[in-house]
Short mmCIF file of C-alpha atoms in Angstrom, two decimals:
data_model
loop_
_atom_site.label_atom_id
_atom_site.label_comp_id
_atom_site.label_asym_id
_atom_site.label_seq_id
_atom_site.Cartn_x
_atom_site.Cartn_y
_atom_site.Cartn_z
CA MET A 1 30.46 46.08 59.67
CA LEU A 2 33.50 44.38 58.19
CA LYS A 3 32.03 40.85 59.43
CA THR A 4 28.62 41.90 57.60
CA LEU A 5 30.52 42.88 54.21
CA GLY A 6 32.38 39.90 54.61
CA PHE A 7 29.83 37.79 54.83
CA ALA A 8 28.19 39.56 51.57
CA ILE A 9 31.08 39.02 49.43
CA ILE A 10 31.09 35.48 50.58
CA CYS A 11 27.48 34.56 49.55
CA LEU A 12 28.10 36.53 46.10
CA LEU A 13 30.88 34.24 45.61
CA LEU A 14 29.07 31.06 46.57
CA PHE A 15 25.88 31.97 44.63
CA GLY A 16 27.90 32.93 41.63
CA ARG A 17 29.21 29.86 41.35
CA CYS A 18 26.28 27.54 41.80
CA ALA A 19 24.07 29.95 39.55
CA GLN A 20 23.68 28.52 36.12
CA GLN A 21 24.08 30.63 33.19
CA VAL A 22 20.62 30.15 30.48
CA SER A 23 19.79 32.09 27.73
CA PRO A 24 17.10 35.00 27.88
CA THR A 25 13.61 33.66 27.89
CA GLY A 26 10.92 35.00 25.85
CA GLY A 27 10.22 37.11 22.84
CA LYS A 28 9.16 35.28 19.39
CA LYS A 29 10.91 31.97 18.76
CA ASP A 30 12.93 32.33 15.70
CA SER A 31 10.63 30.73 12.35
CA ILE A 32 12.89 32.35 9.85
CA PRO A 33 15.01 29.57 7.86
CA PRO A 34 19.06 30.48 6.72
CA ASN A 35 19.25 32.35 3.55
CA LEU A 36 21.97 31.59 1.02
CA ILE A 37 23.63 35.08 0.18
CA GLN A 38 26.25 34.17 -1.72
CA SER A 39 28.06 31.12 -3.32
CA ILE A 40 31.05 29.72 -5.19
CA PRO A 41 30.65 28.68 -7.99
CA LEU A 42 27.80 31.37 -8.32
CA ASN A 43 24.37 29.74 -9.07
CA LYS A 44 24.20 28.97 -13.18
CA THR A 45 27.86 29.33 -13.26
CA LEU A 46 29.18 28.38 -16.62
CA ASN A 47 33.01 26.52 -17.49
CA PHE A 48 33.02 25.35 -13.96
CA LYS A 49 36.56 23.58 -13.56
CA GLU A 50 37.26 23.61 -10.03
CA ASN A 51 36.59 20.86 -7.32
CA ARG A 52 35.26 22.77 -4.65
CA VAL A 53 31.97 24.54 -3.68
CA GLU A 54 31.45 26.76 -0.90
CA LEU A 55 28.03 28.24 0.50
CA PHE A 56 27.66 31.36 2.43
CA PHE A 57 24.17 32.24 4.48
CA ASP A 58 22.89 34.73 6.59
CA GLU A 59 23.65 33.40 10.13
CA TYR A 60 25.28 30.54 11.71
CA VAL A 61 24.16 27.15 9.97
CA VAL A 62 24.22 23.62 10.92
CA VAL A 63 24.45 20.07 8.68
CA ASP A 64 22.12 17.38 9.17
CA ASN A 65 23.23 13.74 7.37
CA ILE A 66 24.15 16.03 4.59
CA THR A 67 25.87 12.55 2.96
CA GLN A 68 22.35 11.13 2.53
CA LYS A 69 20.31 14.63 2.08
CA LEU A 70 22.25 16.11 -0.75
CA VAL A 71 21.75 14.91 -4.23
CA ILE A 72 23.74 15.35 -7.15
CA THR A 73 22.40 14.77 -10.69
CA PRO A 74 23.01 13.73 -12.76
CA GLU A 75 24.83 11.12 -10.22
CA ALA A 76 28.25 11.76 -9.85
CA ASP A 77 30.89 9.16 -8.71
CA ASN A 78 32.72 11.75 -7.01
CA PRO A 79 33.14 11.24 -3.36
CA TYR A 80 33.13 14.74 -1.26
CA SER A 81 34.02 15.70 2.56
CA TYR A 82 32.06 19.05 3.40
CA ARG A 83 33.15 21.39 6.74
CA LEU A 84 31.74 23.72 8.64
CA ASN A 85 32.66 27.32 8.95
CA GLY A 86 30.46 29.17 11.29
CA THR A 87 28.14 31.08 8.64
CA SER A 88 29.46 28.77 5.51
CA ILE A 89 29.80 25.32 4.75
CA VAL A 90 32.64 23.99 2.08
CA LEU A 91 32.71 20.79 0.18
CA ASN A 92 35.51 19.13 -1.45
CA PHE A 93 34.84 16.95 -3.85
CA LYS A 94 37.80 14.34 -4.52
CA LYS A 95 38.15 14.89 -8.45
CA GLN A 96 37.01 17.39 -11.01
CA PHE A 97 33.51 17.34 -12.52
CA GLN A 98 32.41 15.39 -15.83
CA ASP A 99 33.26 17.44 -18.71
CA SER A 100 30.51 19.87 -20.50
CA THR A 101 28.23 18.22 -18.43
CA THR A 102 25.25 20.72 -16.05
CA TYR A 103 24.92 19.54 -12.40
CA THR A 104 22.65 20.30 -9.79
CA LEU A 105 23.59 20.26 -6.19
CA ASN A 106 20.02 19.66 -4.56
CA PHE A 107 20.43 20.10 -0.76
CA GLY A 108 17.11 19.20 0.82
CA ASP A 109 16.56 19.99 4.37
CA ALA A 110 20.60 19.12 5.00
CA ILE A 111 21.32 22.76 6.18
CA LYS A 112 19.65 24.57 8.99
CA ASP A 113 19.82 27.32 10.99
CA PHE A 114 21.77 27.11 14.35
CA ALA A 115 19.07 28.45 16.74
CA GLU A 116 15.94 26.75 16.15
CA ARG A 117 16.79 24.33 13.24
CA ASN A 118 14.77 25.77 10.57
CA PRO A 119 15.59 24.18 7.08
CA ALA A 120 16.55 26.61 4.31
CA LYS A 121 14.09 26.02 1.53
CA ASN A 122 14.60 25.16 -1.67
CA LEU A 123 18.35 25.20 -1.31
CA LYS A 124 19.64 24.03 -4.80
CA LEU A 125 23.19 25.55 -6.77
CA VAL A 126 23.23 24.46 -10.94
CA PHE A 127 26.48 24.90 -12.50
CA SER A 128 28.02 23.27 -16.00
CA THR A 129 31.54 22.19 -16.55
CA GLY A 130 30.90 23.48 -20.31
CA SER A 131 30.07 26.58 -22.10
CA SER A 132 26.12 26.05 -21.95
CA LEU A 133 23.81 25.16 -19.38
CA ASP A 134 21.18 22.25 -19.90
CA SER A 135 17.57 23.47 -21.03
CA GLY A 136 15.82 20.57 -20.80
CA ARG A 137 12.59 20.20 -18.51
CA VAL A 138 10.19 17.64 -17.36
CA TYR A 139 7.35 18.50 -15.33
CA GLY A 140 3.91 16.83 -14.07
CA MET A 141 2.01 15.01 -11.33
CA VAL A 142 1.99 12.36 -9.18
CA LYS A 143 -1.52 10.40 -8.53
CA ASP A 144 -2.48 7.44 -6.70
CA VAL A 145 -4.23 5.38 -8.87
CA GLN A 146 -6.49 3.94 -6.86
CA THR A 147 -7.73 7.09 -4.85
CA ASN A 148 -6.91 9.58 -7.34
CA LYS A 149 -5.10 11.70 -4.29
CA PRO A 150 -2.19 13.32 -5.33
CA LEU A 151 1.34 12.25 -4.05
CA PHE A 152 3.97 13.62 -1.43
CA ASP A 153 7.69 13.12 -1.59
CA ALA A 154 7.46 10.75 -4.66
CA LEU A 155 10.41 10.29 -6.56
CA VAL A 156 9.98 11.23 -10.34
CA GLY A 157 13.25 9.62 -11.95
CA LEU A 158 14.35 9.71 -15.71
CA TYR A 159 16.20 6.85 -16.73
CA ASN A 160 18.28 5.75 -19.84
CA PRO A 161 15.53 4.15 -22.00
CA THR A 162 16.91 0.67 -22.43
CA ASP A 163 15.68 -2.78 -22.53
CA THR A 164 17.35 -4.17 -19.42
CA LEU A 165 15.93 -1.08 -16.95
CA ASN A 166 15.56 -2.18 -13.39
CA PRO A 167 14.37 0.51 -10.79
CA ALA A 168 15.47 -2.02 -7.91
CA LYS A 169 19.03 -1.86 -9.13
CA GLN A 170 19.48 1.22 -10.90
CA LYS A 171 19.23 5.01 -9.89
CA PRO A 172 17.76 7.64 -12.12
CA PHE A 173 20.04 9.70 -13.85
CA TYR A 174 18.02 12.92 -13.21
CA PHE A 175 14.93 12.82 -10.60
CA SER A 176 12.81 15.43 -8.22
CA ARG A 177 10.62 14.84 -5.83
CA THR A 178 6.81 16.01 -5.34
CA ASP A 179 5.30 18.67 -3.36
CA SER A 180 2.14 18.44 -1.34
CA SER A 181 -0.22 18.86 -4.15
CA GLY A 182 2.00 16.27 -6.48
CA VAL A 183 3.52 18.36 -8.77
CA PHE A 184 7.18 17.41 -9.98
CA SER A 185 9.69 19.38 -12.11
CA ILE A 186 12.97 18.26 -13.21
CA GLU A 187 15.10 20.80 -14.68
CA ASN A 188 18.32 21.32 -16.28
CA VAL A 189 18.66 18.30 -17.63
CA GLN A 190 19.97 16.99 -21.43
CA THR A 191 17.83 17.43 -24.33
CA ARG A 192 17.25 13.45 -25.32
CA ASN A 193 14.95 10.82 -24.95
CA TYR A 194 14.30 9.27 -21.35
CA THR A 195 12.20 6.60 -19.54
CA MET A 196 10.21 7.99 -17.00
CA ILE A 197 9.39 6.10 -13.44
CA ALA A 198 8.11 7.38 -10.04
CA ILE A 199 8.55 5.45 -6.97
CA ASP A 200 7.66 5.66 -3.34
CA ASP A 201 11.38 5.36 -2.22
CA LYS A 202 10.61 5.06 1.57
CA ASN A 203 14.54 4.74 2.47
CA ARG A 204 15.62 7.04 0.02
CA ASN A 205 17.75 5.13 -1.52
CA MET A 206 16.52 5.99 -4.87
CA LEU A 207 15.62 2.37 -5.73
CA PHE A 208 12.42 0.57 -6.13
CA ASN A 209 11.16 -1.75 -3.54
CA ALA A 210 8.83 -3.83 -4.68
CA LYS A 211 7.47 -5.09 -1.13
CA ASP A 212 6.23 -2.18 -0.29
CA GLU A 213 6.95 0.88 -1.83
CA ARG A 214 4.33 2.05 -4.62
CA ILE A 215 5.46 2.68 -8.53
CA GLY A 216 4.11 4.28 -11.74
CA PHE A 217 5.78 4.72 -15.50
CA LEU A 218 5.06 5.98 -18.56
CA SER A 219 4.85 3.62 -21.46
CA LYS A 220 6.61 5.44 -23.86
CA PRO A 221 10.15 6.68 -23.57
CA ILE A 222 9.61 10.87 -23.15
CA SER A 223 11.54 13.57 -25.10
CA ALA A 224 13.21 16.09 -22.40
CA GLY A 225 13.05 19.63 -24.34
CA VAL A 226 12.89 23.48 -23.56
CA ASP A 227 8.81 23.29 -23.89
CA SER A 228 8.30 19.97 -22.46
CA VAL A 229 4.53 19.17 -22.01
CA SER A 230 3.45 17.75 -18.66
CA TYR A 231 2.88 14.41 -17.44
CA ASN A 232 0.85 12.40 -15.37
CA ILE A 233 2.39 9.26 -13.72
CA LEU A 234 -0.41 6.80 -11.55
CA MET A 235 0.95 4.63 -8.96
CA ALA A 236 0.35 1.67 -7.42
CA LEU A 237 1.96 -0.77 -4.84
CA SER A 238 2.84 -3.99 -7.62
CA ASP A 239 4.98 -6.55 -5.96
CA ASN A 240 6.56 -8.37 -8.97
CA THR A 241 9.11 -10.42 -6.85
CA PRO A 242 9.11 -13.73 -7.49
CA LEU A 243 7.39 -16.21 -5.57
CA LYS A 244 9.04 -17.98 -2.71
CA VAL A 245 8.41 -20.16 -0.03
CA GLN A 246 9.79 -17.87 2.84
CA ARG A 247 9.44 -20.50 5.81
CA THR A 248 7.39 -23.96 7.13
CA LEU A 249 5.83 -24.58 10.29
CA PRO A 250 5.95 -28.00 11.04
CA LYS A 251 3.34 -29.01 14.22
CA VAL A 252 2.52 -32.29 15.69
CA ASN A 253 -1.22 -31.17 14.12
CA ASN A 254 -0.70 -29.44 10.96
CA TYR A 255 2.02 -28.16 8.78
CA THR A 256 1.92 -24.49 7.35
CA VAL A 257 3.92 -22.98 4.35
CA VAL A 258 4.45 -19.70 4.41
CA PHE A 259 5.11 -17.47 1.34
CA SER A 260 6.96 -14.57 0.76
CA LYS A 261 3.83 -12.38 -0.61
CA PRO A 262 -0.02 -12.32 -0.31
CA ILE A 263 -1.86 -15.42 -2.82
CA GLU A 264 -4.85 -15.64 -4.62
CA LYS A 265 -5.04 -19.68 -5.17
CA VAL A 266 -3.55 -22.93 -4.73
CA LYS A 267 -3.77 -26.17 -6.81
CA VAL A 268 -2.17 -29.26 -4.40
CA THR A 269 -1.14 -32.17 -6.53
CA PHE A 270 -0.30 -35.31 -3.74
CA MET A 271 2.57 -37.13 -5.61
CA ASN A 272 1.63 -40.06 -3.49
CA LYS A 273 -1.25 -42.61 -2.75
CA ASP A 274 -1.89 -39.90 0.44
CA SER A 275 -4.53 -37.10 0.82
CA LEU A 276 -4.37 -34.11 3.83
CA PRO A 277 -6.87 -31.69 4.09
CA TYR A 278 -5.54 -28.36 3.61
CA MET A 279 -6.73 -24.56 3.55
CA ILE A 280 -5.57 -20.82 2.49
CA GLU A 281 -4.79 -19.07 6.07
CA ASN A 282 -4.36 -15.05 6.22
CA GLY A 283 -3.79 -14.97 2.33
CA GLU A 284 -0.05 -15.96 2.64
CA GLN A 285 0.03 -19.60 3.98
CA ILE A 286 -1.25 -22.90 3.58
CA LYS A 287 -2.08 -25.14 6.14
CA PHE A 288 -2.22 -29.24 5.88
CA PHE A 289 -3.70 -30.81 8.76
CA ASN A 290 -2.48 -34.17 10.23
CA VAL A 291 -5.38 -36.63 9.65
CA GLN A 292 -4.03 -40.95 9.71
CA PRO A 293 -3.42 -42.75 8.07
CA HIS A 294 -0.60 -41.13 5.95
CA SER A 295 3.20 -41.69 5.35
CA ASP A 296 5.80 -39.84 7.63
CA THR A 297 6.49 -37.65 4.73
CA THR A 298 4.05 -36.69 2.27
CA LEU A 299 5.14 -34.96 -1.13
CA VAL A 300 2.83 -32.60 -2.73
CA LYS A 301 3.25 -30.07 -6.02
CA LEU A 302 1.71 -26.78 -5.44
CA SER A 303 0.65 -24.71 -7.88
CA VAL A 304 0.61 -20.97 -6.39
CA THR A 305 -1.21 -17.99 -7.99
CA ASP A 306 0.10 -14.48 -6.38
CA SER A 307 -1.50 -11.24 -6.80
CA LEU A 308 -0.35 -10.70 -10.38
CA GLU A 309 -1.94 -14.19 -11.39
CA THR A 310 1.69 -15.33 -11.86
CA SER A 311 1.74 -19.19 -11.11
CA THR A 312 4.48 -20.72 -9.35
CA GLU A 313 5.54 -24.47 -9.09
CA PHE A 314 6.70 -26.19 -6.04
CA ASP A 315 7.58 -29.37 -5.19
CA GLN A 316 7.30 -29.41 -1.61
CA LYS A 317 7.57 -32.35 1.44
CA ILE A 318 4.97 -32.32 4.61
CA ALA A 319 6.64 -33.89 7.41
CA PHE A 320 4.75 -33.30 10.82
CA GLN A 321 6.24 -33.22 14.38
CA ALA A 322 6.03 -36.50 16.18
CA PRO A 323 3.46 -36.95 19.25
CA ARG A 324 5.61 -35.88 22.58
CA GLY A 325 2.62 -36.50 24.86
CA LYS A 326 -0.27 -39.28 25.58
CA GLU A 327 -2.44 -37.61 23.67
CA ARG A 328 -2.88 -34.36 20.91
CA GLN A 329 -3.92 -30.99 21.89
CA LYS A 330 -5.43 -29.55 18.82
CA ASP A 331 -5.94 -25.94 17.99
CA GLN A 332 -9.57 -24.79 19.07
CA PHE A 333 -12.07 -25.40 16.72
CA THR A 334 -14.00 -21.97 16.03
CA ILE A 335 -16.26 -19.88 13.18
CA SER A 336 -16.75 -16.66 12.35
CA SER A 337 -19.18 -15.07 10.06
CA ARG A 338 -19.16 -11.65 7.40
CA PRO A 339 -21.17 -10.13 8.06
CA GLU A 340 -19.97 -9.98 11.68
CA ASN A 341 -21.56 -10.89 15.11
CA ASN A 342 -24.18 -7.93 15.56
CA ARG A 343 -23.84 -6.13 12.33
CA PRO A 344 -26.89 -5.26 10.35
CA LEU A 345 -28.34 -7.91 7.88
CA ALA A 346 -30.89 -7.60 5.14
CA ASN A 347 -33.84 -9.49 4.95
CA SER A 348 -32.36 -10.83 1.64
CA PHE A 349 -28.90 -11.93 2.12
CA SER A 350 -25.80 -13.79 0.89
CA TYR A 351 -23.86 -14.53 4.23
CA ARG A 352 -20.90 -16.50 4.42
CA LEU A 353 -20.09 -19.15 7.77
CA ILE A 354 -15.71 -18.89 7.78
CA PHE A 355 -14.53 -22.20 9.87
CA ASN A 356 -10.69 -22.09 11.09
CA LYS A 357 -10.25 -25.91 9.82
CA PRO A 358 -11.79 -27.57 7.12
CA VAL A 359 -15.50 -29.23 8.08
CA GLN A 360 -15.46 -32.79 7.23
CA THR A 361 -19.31 -33.16 8.24
CA ILE A 362 -22.31 -30.85 8.50
CA GLU A 363 -25.86 -31.24 9.94
CA ASP A 364 -27.48 -28.67 8.23
CA SER A 365 -30.85 -30.00 9.09
CA LYS A 366 -29.80 -28.77 12.98
CA ILE A 367 -28.41 -25.45 12.29
CA GLU A 368 -31.30 -23.37 12.16
CA LEU A 369 -31.95 -19.23 11.22
CA ILE A 370 -34.18 -18.23 13.97
CA THR A 371 -35.96 -14.74 12.86
CA ASP A 372 -37.81 -12.57 16.16
CA SER A 373 -37.55 -15.52 18.22
CA LEU A 374 -41.02 -17.37 16.59
CA THR A 375 -39.39 -18.58 12.96
CA HIS A 376 -37.13 -21.35 12.95
CA GLU A 377 -36.09 -22.22 9.23
CA THR A 378 -32.77 -24.69 9.04
CA LEU A 379 -29.94 -24.38 6.97
CA LYS A 380 -31.03 -27.41 4.62
CA ASN A 381 -33.52 -24.92 3.45
CA PHE A 382 -30.99 -22.46 2.29
CA LYS A 383 -29.15 -22.53 -0.80
CA SER A 384 -25.55 -22.86 -0.04
CA THR A 385 -21.99 -23.67 -1.29
CA TRP A 386 -18.55 -24.81 -0.33
CA ASN A 387 -15.49 -23.14 -1.42
CA GLU A 388 -12.90 -25.66 -2.74
CA THR A 389 -11.14 -26.27 0.73
CA HIS A 390 -14.34 -26.80 2.88
CA ASN A 391 -13.94 -24.31 5.63
CA GLU A 392 -15.88 -21.09 4.06
CA LEU A 393 -19.85 -21.66 3.43
CA THR A 394 -21.45 -19.11 1.30
CA ILE A 395 -25.54 -19.03 1.98
CA GLU A 396 -27.92 -17.01 -0.16
CA GLY A 397 -31.33 -16.65 1.61
CA LYS A 398 -34.27 -14.56 2.72
CA SER A 399 -36.11 -14.35 5.76
CA PHE A 400 -39.23 -12.20 7.18
CA ALA A 401 -37.67 -10.71 10.32
CA LYS A 402 -38.53 -7.54 11.59
CA ASP A 403 -36.40 -7.23 14.18
CA THR A 404 -33.41 -9.45 15.00
CA ILE A 405 -32.07 -12.60 13.11
CA LYS A 406 -30.21 -15.58 14.80
CA TRP A 407 -28.23 -18.94 13.38
CA GLU A 408 -28.26 -21.08 16.26
CA ILE A 409 -25.45 -24.17 15.66
CA PRO A 410 -25.81 -26.97 18.10
CA LYS A 411 -22.57 -28.38 19.52
CA GLY A 412 -21.80 -31.86 17.51
CA SER A 413 -23.75 -30.13 14.26
CA VAL A 414 -20.33 -29.56 12.76
CA ILE A 415 -17.46 -31.63 12.62
CA SER A 416 -13.71 -30.56 11.77
CA VAL A 417 -11.37 -32.96 9.58
CA GLU A 418 -9.56 -33.25 13.29
CA GLY A 419 -12.85 -34.61 14.78
CA ASP A 420 -13.71 -32.10 17.09
CA THR A 421 -16.86 -29.79 17.23
CA LEU A 422 -18.31 -26.15 17.86
CA ALA A 423 -19.70 -25.22 21.17
CA ARG A 424 -22.71 -24.43 20.61
CA THR A 425 -22.96 -21.10 18.95
CA LEU A 426 -25.24 -18.12 18.30
CA ILE A 427 -24.72 -15.62 15.77
CA LYS A 428 -27.06 -12.66 16.04
CA HIS A 429 -27.87 -9.89 13.84
CA PRO A 430 -30.57 -7.01 14.07
CA VAL A 431 -32.49 -6.47 10.86
CA LEU A 432 -31.99 -3.68 8.45
CA ASN A 433 -34.59 -0.54 8.64
CA GLU A 434 -34.49 0.25 5.34
CA GLU A 435 -35.48 3.84 5.92
CA ASP A 436 -32.28 4.24 7.64
CA PHE A 437 -30.68 3.67 4.72
CA GLY A 438 -29.95 5.45 1.03
CA ILE A 439 -30.19 4.11 -2.54
CA LEU A 440 -27.71 5.21 -5.35
CA ARG A 441 -28.49 4.05 -8.86
CA GLY A 442 -26.81 4.86 -12.37
CA LYS A 443 -25.32 3.68 -15.50
CA VAL A 444 -22.43 3.27 -17.20
CA ILE A 445 -22.46 5.20 -20.59
CA GLY A 446 -21.35 2.98 -23.52
CA ALA A 447 -21.11 0.15 -22.28
CA ASP A 448 -23.99 -0.83 -24.30
CA THR A 449 -21.62 0.09 -27.34
CA SER A 450 -18.21 -0.29 -26.71
CA LYS A 451 -16.23 -2.81 -27.96
CA LEU A 452 -12.89 -2.39 -26.11
CA TYR A 453 -14.18 -1.35 -22.73
CA LYS A 454 -16.60 -4.59 -22.67
CA HIS A 455 -16.05 -5.76 -18.78
CA PHE A 456 -15.74 -3.06 -16.01
CA ILE A 457 -16.57 -3.26 -11.89
CA ILE A 458 -18.68 -0.24 -10.19
CA GLU A 459 -17.31 0.39 -6.91
CA LEU A 460 -18.47 2.39 -4.26
CA MET A 461 -16.40 3.40 -1.53
CA ASP A 462 -16.47 5.34 2.07
CA ASP A 463 -14.42 8.76 2.63
CA GLN A 464 -11.74 6.61 3.57
CA TYR A 465 -11.13 4.76 0.13
CA LYS A 466 -12.81 1.54 1.89
CA VAL A 467 -14.66 -0.56 -0.71
CA ILE A 468 -18.10 -0.51 0.62
CA ASP A 469 -19.64 -2.70 -2.00
CA ARG A 470 -19.22 -3.23 -5.98
CA GLN A 471 -21.38 -4.63 -9.17
CA TYR A 472 -20.07 -6.25 -12.40
CA SER A 473 -23.12 -4.50 -14.95
CA SER A 474 -24.81 -1.19 -16.00
CA PRO A 475 -27.00 -0.31 -14.86
CA TYR A 476 -26.15 -0.65 -11.33
CA ASN A 477 -28.07 -0.24 -8.13
CA PHE A 478 -26.56 0.25 -4.60
CA ILE A 479 -28.59 -0.41 -1.69
CA HIS A 480 -28.42 -0.29 2.35
CA ILE A 481 -25.82 2.29 2.06
CA PRO A 482 -25.45 3.99 5.62
CA GLN A 483 -25.96 7.69 5.56
CA GLY A 484 -22.77 9.89 4.60
CA LYS A 485 -20.28 10.85 1.83
CA TYR A 486 -18.88 8.48 -0.18
CA PHE A 487 -16.72 7.99 -3.73
CA LEU A 488 -17.67 6.34 -7.13
CA ARG A 489 -15.32 4.90 -9.12
CA LEU A 490 -15.52 2.77 -12.68
CA ILE A 491 -12.47 0.09 -12.93
CA LEU A 492 -11.89 -1.01 -16.58
CA ASP A 493 -11.53 -4.59 -16.18
CA LEU A 494 -9.59 -5.34 -19.18
CA ASN A 495 -9.22 -9.10 -18.63
CA ASP A 496 -12.63 -9.90 -17.36
CA ASN A 497 -11.07 -11.02 -14.28
CA LYS A 498 -13.55 -9.29 -11.48
CA ARG A 499 -11.09 -7.68 -10.01
CA TRP A 500 -8.37 -4.96 -10.47
CA ASP A 501 -4.78 -5.83 -11.79
CA THR A 502 -2.33 -3.65 -10.38
CA GLY A 503 0.29 -3.66 -13.09
CA GLN A 504 3.74 -4.92 -13.79
CA VAL A 505 6.95 -2.59 -14.63
CA ASN A 506 9.11 -5.34 -15.69
CA LYS A 507 6.47 -6.17 -18.45
CA GLY A 508 5.64 -2.80 -19.80
CA ILE A 509 2.22 -3.63 -18.16
CA GLN A 510 0.31 -0.38 -16.60
CA PRO A 511 -2.62 -0.93 -14.08
CA GLU A 512 -6.06 -1.30 -15.05
CA PRO A 513 -7.39 2.22 -16.05
CA ILE A 514 -10.16 3.41 -13.60
CA ILE A 515 -12.69 6.34 -13.92
CA TYR A 516 -13.66 8.52 -10.71
CA LEU A 517 -16.58 10.34 -10.64
CA PRO A 518 -14.74 14.33 -9.34
CA GLU A 519 -16.71 14.39 -6.12
CA LYS A 520 -17.79 12.79 -2.73
CA THR A 521 -21.47 11.57 -3.44
CA LEU A 522 -23.51 12.84 -0.10
CA ILE A 523 -26.02 9.70 0.68
CA LYS A 524 -29.32 10.50 2.78
CA SER A 525 -31.00 7.96 4.83
CA ASN A 526 -34.28 7.04 3.31
CA PHE A 527 -33.53 8.83 -0.33
CA GLU A 528 -33.07 7.37 -3.47
CA LEU A 529 -30.03 9.26 -5.57
CA ASN A 530 -30.92 8.17 -9.47
CA ASP A 531 -29.09 8.80 -12.51
CA ILE A 532 -25.36 9.34 -11.43
CA ASN A 533 -23.79 7.72 -14.45
CA ILE A 534 -19.91 7.43 -15.19
CA THR A 535 -18.99 7.63 -19.19
CA LEU A 536 -16.63 4.71 -20.40
CA PRO A 537 -13.54 6.60 -22.07
CA LYS A 538 -13.06 6.76 -25.74
CA ALA A 539 -11.07 3.91 -27.24
CA PRO A 540 -7.13 5.20 -27.81
#
């Protein structure tokens, strides 16, 4: 009996030591965020002269990156430390706050409950160091100008209106962030004039990064009052940073100049007797080709136009690498098409052949368009035009095919500037069946009488806002539309450059206005939708 009892005690001790203590399982997950039950000072306290702030909650809390997430407006140059005491948090500021000023401490999601990390919602503390609270308020909505959709978590800031204002270097005096409906509200601000700017602020540093952040602004200063009006801000990408040569890529066969942002066009002036073929590649670089004979170093002047139609000039030295082997290895000569291979093509078509090198010669009498394997017609019989750098050929034509259209490009019929040729190439397209597609027609009301909005662009977009087709006159007529839902918008092309311009905040230039039909348009197969009209706005 004693042996049995002793063995049981030993087992209990062993298993007791080895057992792992865990929290009880089961039950509902805690989804309730911590609630603020008291604060020092109380919300909307007047004549606050201390440099210590304390918050008390109804449960244990933790702090998550508070130095980044706590935002104090107006911005206070007043460093602080914090201490977590279970259910309370203490902020100790280095110095007292500026006199006669209303401050707002917005904690974002910096404070969370201990168990499930649920963030406290709308946690904000307002107090004044003077005898009254600032009562100014500014509110409104932020949308993307190209999609007309509300933007979530955009930073809307109020800045002191000055001629030297630069949101890339200056933080706003007051600010707020938009909710999921694109709505913002900035409260307890001084009742005076401000410049209002909205930015994406992806890295949450409260500064504008022109490379990858959208921006929107109001052209005139606004007045923040007690009964402020609602403001609408439209945001768009607008990279107004100076165009620079980012790097160069010298090789034996070519020399590439890479720019800091996309470019639209380039004019190359050779400074000596040399002349080299070149082309724009990937929309951000210029590639020069090593075609003999030429000097060891070729000097060129580049006049480059970026997406904001700003031209910049560069003096550039083109120096190819010296060949190391017996024979230079060339990049393969390739071709692509628009529409792409195997995409449907209408009998009346505008077609592009795109080469990865400038073309030196093309024998258009050998390149054939074959329709239904019966009719052969040479490229020579079609109207075609080259782009300036001779690497894109646009073809206008018509066929009478019922099933397929096929381009046959024999080997040797296209020679690049490097002297190499394409392999035998076949590019095939099924013929569009008219019954599988819909038609959308309409007009721009006021186009004949408007003196201000003489030029416009009508764009048809799919439900992902990808542009399917565009036209530049009224009435418009979109054909060969696959069945589905589409958006229709009108761009007011104020400078008649056949493109939408994003605007420039540093010059006070707003993006070109865009008018949307409010709802998606359903296009059905073998169906015509007529009289879908867009009305021009009245001149301001």
